[in-house]
Tab-separated table of C-alpha atoms in Angstrom:
chain	number	residue	atom	x	y	z
G	1	MET	CA	234.331	219.632	-5.175
G	2	ARG	CA	233.401	222.894	-3.474
G	3	ALA	CA	235.172	221.850	-0.265
G	4	ALA	CA	238.265	220.790	-2.238
G	5	ALA	CA	238.380	224.148	-4.029
G	6	PHE	CA	238.055	225.980	-0.721
G	7	LEU	CA	240.960	224.028	0.792
G	8	LEU	CA	243.072	224.725	-2.283
G	9	VAL	CA	242.513	228.485	-2.151
G	10	LYS	CA	243.040	228.559	1.609
G	11	ASP	CA	246.321	226.698	1.311
G	12	SER	CA	247.628	228.921	-1.498
G	13	LYS	CA	246.893	232.089	0.469
G	14	ALA	CA	248.521	230.630	3.566
G	15	SER	CA	251.676	229.666	1.673
G	16	TYR	CA	252.190	233.277	0.591
G	17	ALA	CA	251.208	234.575	4.036
G	18	ILE	CA	253.990	232.504	5.609
G	19	GLU	CA	256.398	234.456	3.409
G	20	GLY	CA	254.732	237.746	4.392
G	21	GLU	CA	253.279	238.306	0.923
G	22	ASN	CA	249.839	239.240	-0.352
G	23	PRO	CA	249.955	238.430	-4.085
G	24	PRO	CA	247.489	239.690	-6.716
G	25	GLN	CA	244.587	237.417	-7.537
G	26	ASN	CA	245.940	236.206	-10.894
G	27	ARG	CA	249.209	235.090	-9.301
G	28	LEU	CA	247.311	233.350	-6.516
G	29	GLN	CA	245.097	231.535	-9.013
G	30	ARG	CA	248.136	230.372	-10.942
G	31	TRP	CA	249.607	228.891	-7.770
G	32	ASP	CA	246.203	227.327	-6.928
G	33	SER	CA	246.363	225.559	-10.277
G	34	THR	CA	249.926	224.409	-9.651
G	35	ILE	CA	249.122	222.890	-6.246
G	36	GLY	CA	246.048	221.248	-7.754
G	37	GLN	CA	248.341	219.396	-10.178
G	38	ALA	CA	250.700	218.142	-7.460
G	39	GLY	CA	251.762	214.567	-8.077
G	40	ARG	CA	251.144	214.590	-11.809
G	41	ASN	CA	254.643	215.427	-13.006
G	42	HIS	CA	257.784	213.467	-12.254
G	43	LEU	CA	260.090	215.267	-9.814
G	44	SER	CA	263.207	216.351	-11.687
G	45	LYS	CA	265.587	219.282	-11.961
G	46	LYS	CA	263.537	220.586	-14.881
G	47	GLU	CA	260.338	220.395	-12.818
G	48	LEU	CA	261.882	222.248	-9.867
G	49	LEU	CA	263.090	224.999	-12.197
G	50	ARG	CA	259.603	225.209	-13.729
G	51	LEU	CA	258.039	225.554	-10.290
G	52	GLN	CA	260.304	228.490	-9.474
G	53	THR	CA	259.045	230.389	-12.522
G	54	LEU	CA	255.479	229.860	-11.291
G	55	VAL	CA	256.282	231.071	-7.785
G	56	ILE	CA	258.194	234.160	-8.902
G	57	GLU	CA	256.499	236.209	-11.581
G	58	LYS	CA	258.560	238.785	-13.492
G	59	PRO	CA	261.610	238.841	-11.208
G	60	ARG	CA	263.255	242.257	-10.923
G	61	PHE	CA	266.207	241.710	-8.656
G	62	ILE	CA	266.940	237.992	-9.079
G	63	LYS	CA	267.335	235.586	-11.962
G	64	TYR	CA	265.701	232.213	-12.346
G	65	GLY	CA	267.697	229.054	-11.759
G	66	TRP	CA	270.072	227.546	-9.238
G	67	ARG	CA	271.820	229.897	-6.856
G	68	GLU	CA	275.232	231.119	-7.975
G	69	GLN	CA	276.057	232.742	-4.655
G	70	GLY	CA	275.948	231.971	-0.950
G	71	GLY	CA	272.678	231.872	0.915
G	72	PHE	CA	271.409	232.106	4.450
G	73	VAL	CA	268.240	232.555	6.459
G	74	GLY	CA	268.415	235.088	9.251
G	75	GLU	CA	268.900	238.797	9.788
G	76	HIS	CA	271.451	241.530	9.189
G	77	ASP	CA	273.169	243.600	11.842
G	78	ARG	CA	271.324	246.928	11.998
G	79	VAL	CA	274.511	248.977	12.228
G	80	HIS	CA	276.963	247.245	9.908
G	81	GLY	CA	274.622	245.100	7.801
G	82	THR	CA	276.649	241.940	8.393
G	83	PRO	CA	274.753	238.629	8.270
G	84	ILE	CA	273.370	237.030	11.431
G	85	PRO	CA	272.426	233.586	10.083
G	86	ASP	CA	270.017	231.141	11.675
G	87	HIS	CA	270.606	228.764	8.768
G	88	ILE	CA	273.360	228.681	6.153
G	89	SER	CA	272.298	227.116	2.867
G	90	ALA	CA	274.319	224.591	0.895
G	91	ARG	CA	277.283	225.994	-1.025
G	92	TRP	CA	276.136	227.017	-4.475
G	93	GLN	CA	278.867	224.828	-5.999
G	94	ASP	CA	277.213	221.741	-4.427
G	95	ILE	CA	273.583	222.490	-5.285
G	96	GLU	CA	273.139	220.423	-8.435
G	97	THR	CA	274.832	217.386	-6.885
G	98	LEU	CA	272.638	217.628	-3.792
G	99	ILE	CA	269.497	218.038	-5.899
G	100	ASP	CA	270.477	214.913	-7.862
G	101	VAL	CA	270.677	213.026	-4.550
G	102	LEU	CA	267.327	214.454	-3.425
G	103	ILE	CA	265.636	213.339	-6.659
G	104	GLU	CA	267.227	209.896	-6.443
G	105	THR	CA	265.974	209.607	-2.855
G	106	ASN	CA	262.485	210.622	-3.944
G	107	ASP	CA	262.483	208.003	-6.701
G	108	LYS	CA	263.465	205.275	-4.222
G	109	LEU	CA	260.785	206.356	-1.753
G	110	GLN	CA	258.146	206.383	-4.489
G	111	ARG	CA	259.012	202.820	-5.477
G	112	SER	CA	258.842	201.610	-1.875
G	113	ASP	CA	256.044	201.153	0.655
G	114	PHE	CA	257.642	203.794	2.883
G	115	ASP	CA	255.147	205.851	4.894
G	116	PRO	CA	253.858	208.702	2.644
G	117	VAL	CA	253.912	211.348	5.395
G	118	LEU	CA	257.508	210.540	6.341
G	119	ALA	CA	258.491	210.457	2.654
G	120	ALA	CA	256.948	213.906	2.114
G	121	THR	CA	258.792	215.217	5.167
G	122	ILE	CA	262.161	213.894	3.956
G	123	ILE	CA	261.877	215.352	0.467
G	124	ALA	CA	260.292	218.683	1.379
G	125	PHE	CA	262.639	219.457	4.258
G	126	GLY	CA	265.655	218.155	2.351
G	127	PHE	CA	264.847	220.653	-0.387
G	128	VAL	CA	264.336	223.679	1.843
G	129	LEU	CA	267.497	223.001	3.839
G	130	ILE	CA	269.546	222.906	0.620
G	131	HIS	CA	267.813	226.173	-0.363
G	132	PRO	CA	268.795	225.861	-4.035
G	133	PHE	CA	267.181	229.093	-5.267
G	134	VAL	CA	267.660	232.725	-4.383
G	135	ASP	CA	263.899	232.998	-3.851
G	136	GLY	CA	260.881	230.702	-3.903
G	137	ASN	CA	262.338	227.921	-1.742
G	138	GLY	CA	259.679	228.061	0.989
G	139	ARG	CA	256.674	227.775	-1.300
G	140	ILE	CA	258.248	224.999	-3.364
G	141	HIS	CA	259.155	223.208	-0.126
G	142	ARG	CA	255.488	223.223	0.899
G	143	TYR	CA	254.402	222.251	-2.621
G	144	LEU	CA	256.648	219.184	-2.385
G	145	ILE	CA	254.663	217.971	0.618
G	146	HIS	CA	251.543	217.999	-1.578
G	147	HIS	CA	253.445	216.403	-4.442
G	148	VAL	CA	254.851	213.427	-2.531
G	149	LEU	CA	251.567	212.717	-0.725
G	150	ALA	CA	249.646	212.799	-4.011
G	151	LYS	CA	252.238	210.738	-5.886
G	152	LYS	CA	252.095	208.011	-3.245
G	153	GLY	CA	248.293	207.997	-3.334
G	154	PHE	CA	247.868	209.219	0.224
G	155	ASN	CA	245.030	211.583	-0.667
G	156	LYS	CA	242.208	211.189	-3.136
G	157	LYS	CA	242.538	212.650	-6.624
G	158	ASN	CA	241.898	216.424	-6.765
G	159	LEU	CA	241.926	216.686	-2.967
G	160	ILE	CA	244.763	218.409	-1.140
G	161	PHE	CA	245.418	218.819	2.539
G	162	PRO	CA	245.698	222.406	3.888
G	163	VAL	CA	249.398	221.972	4.664
G	164	SER	CA	250.362	225.655	4.535
G	165	ALA	CA	247.251	226.703	6.439
G	166	ALA	CA	248.169	224.297	9.247
G	167	ILE	CA	251.765	225.569	9.277
G	168	LEU	CA	250.591	229.183	9.398
G	169	GLU	CA	248.468	228.419	12.471
G	170	ARG	CA	251.477	226.810	14.187
G	171	ILE	CA	254.300	228.922	12.811
G	172	PRO	CA	256.406	228.962	16.035
G	173	GLU	CA	256.510	225.153	16.034
G	174	TYR	CA	257.385	225.106	12.322
G	175	GLN	CA	260.260	227.516	12.913
G	176	GLU	CA	261.416	225.465	15.880
G	177	VAL	CA	261.671	222.355	13.688
G	178	LEU	CA	263.839	224.218	11.180
G	179	GLU	CA	266.015	225.734	13.890
G	180	ASN	CA	266.525	222.384	15.627
G	181	TYR	CA	268.170	221.143	12.438
G	182	SER	CA	270.059	224.269	11.469
G	183	LYS	CA	271.508	225.709	14.665
G	184	PRO	CA	273.701	222.739	15.714
G	185	ARG	CA	275.166	222.647	12.188
G	186	LEU	CA	276.097	226.320	12.215
G	187	GLU	CA	278.949	225.447	14.568
G	188	LEU	CA	280.396	223.138	11.893
G	189	ILE	CA	280.324	225.677	9.079
G	190	GLU	CA	283.178	228.125	8.613
G	191	TRP	CA	281.987	231.230	6.836
G	192	GLN	CA	282.734	234.883	6.295
G	193	PRO	CA	280.590	237.859	5.249
G	194	THR	CA	280.848	239.044	1.670
G	195	PRO	CA	281.015	242.692	0.549
G	196	ASP	CA	277.306	242.563	-0.354
G	197	ASN	CA	276.426	241.262	3.143
G	198	ASN	CA	275.863	237.674	2.073
G	199	VAL	CA	277.795	234.644	3.363
G	200	GLU	CA	280.675	232.706	1.834
G	201	VAL	CA	281.256	229.172	3.132
G	202	LEU	CA	284.937	228.398	3.572
G	203	ASN	CA	285.041	224.686	4.446
G	204	GLN	CA	284.067	221.596	2.473
G	205	ILE	CA	282.043	220.080	5.336
G	206	ASN	CA	279.040	222.089	4.165
G	207	ALA	CA	278.263	219.553	1.417
G	208	ASN	CA	278.495	216.587	3.800
G	209	ILE	CA	276.053	218.210	6.211
G	210	PHE	CA	273.377	218.297	3.513
G	211	ASP	CA	273.828	214.635	2.579
G	212	TYR	CA	271.778	213.854	5.711
G	213	TRP	CA	268.571	215.541	6.869
């Protein structure tokens, strides 16, 4: 039990460290508890929304729930502030449909004898590439790895693997995996900057891209 608790704390700290955050102890303990319960609840829209409220405590500049604006991962031009995206998220208008597909896929994988590690990869990376929230996507993405593995009985009860800790130690490789998916698809997405230096997707192909990951 002591070893399991150590791994849990280590993984929670690493998940925030990947995002460049150092949360207060009470917030960290709350996320420890959440990861420790991975696999207990059925994956649903309601559950994903609940997880966001646990990741983001007392939001000041964002509101909980599905994105209602464009989204991208990348940088801004230092002079003009225009977006320089490495990844453009799914159009906000398509998010709920794509999440429905993700949940349906998860249900099918759970009912099958599909390899647990591959199943966790499909669901977790499918989620983060859709990027359905304004904030909290990365931590929930890593939580989903724990969730799918636990739900399929890959690890013993109350034992989690240090997924985030392993990612943190190999962050360049983790980023390379994300970029290998995202960069080729950027060429297929027509977009323009918005007045608030976000992105607006102009073509419908964006939704089709996220049907496959």
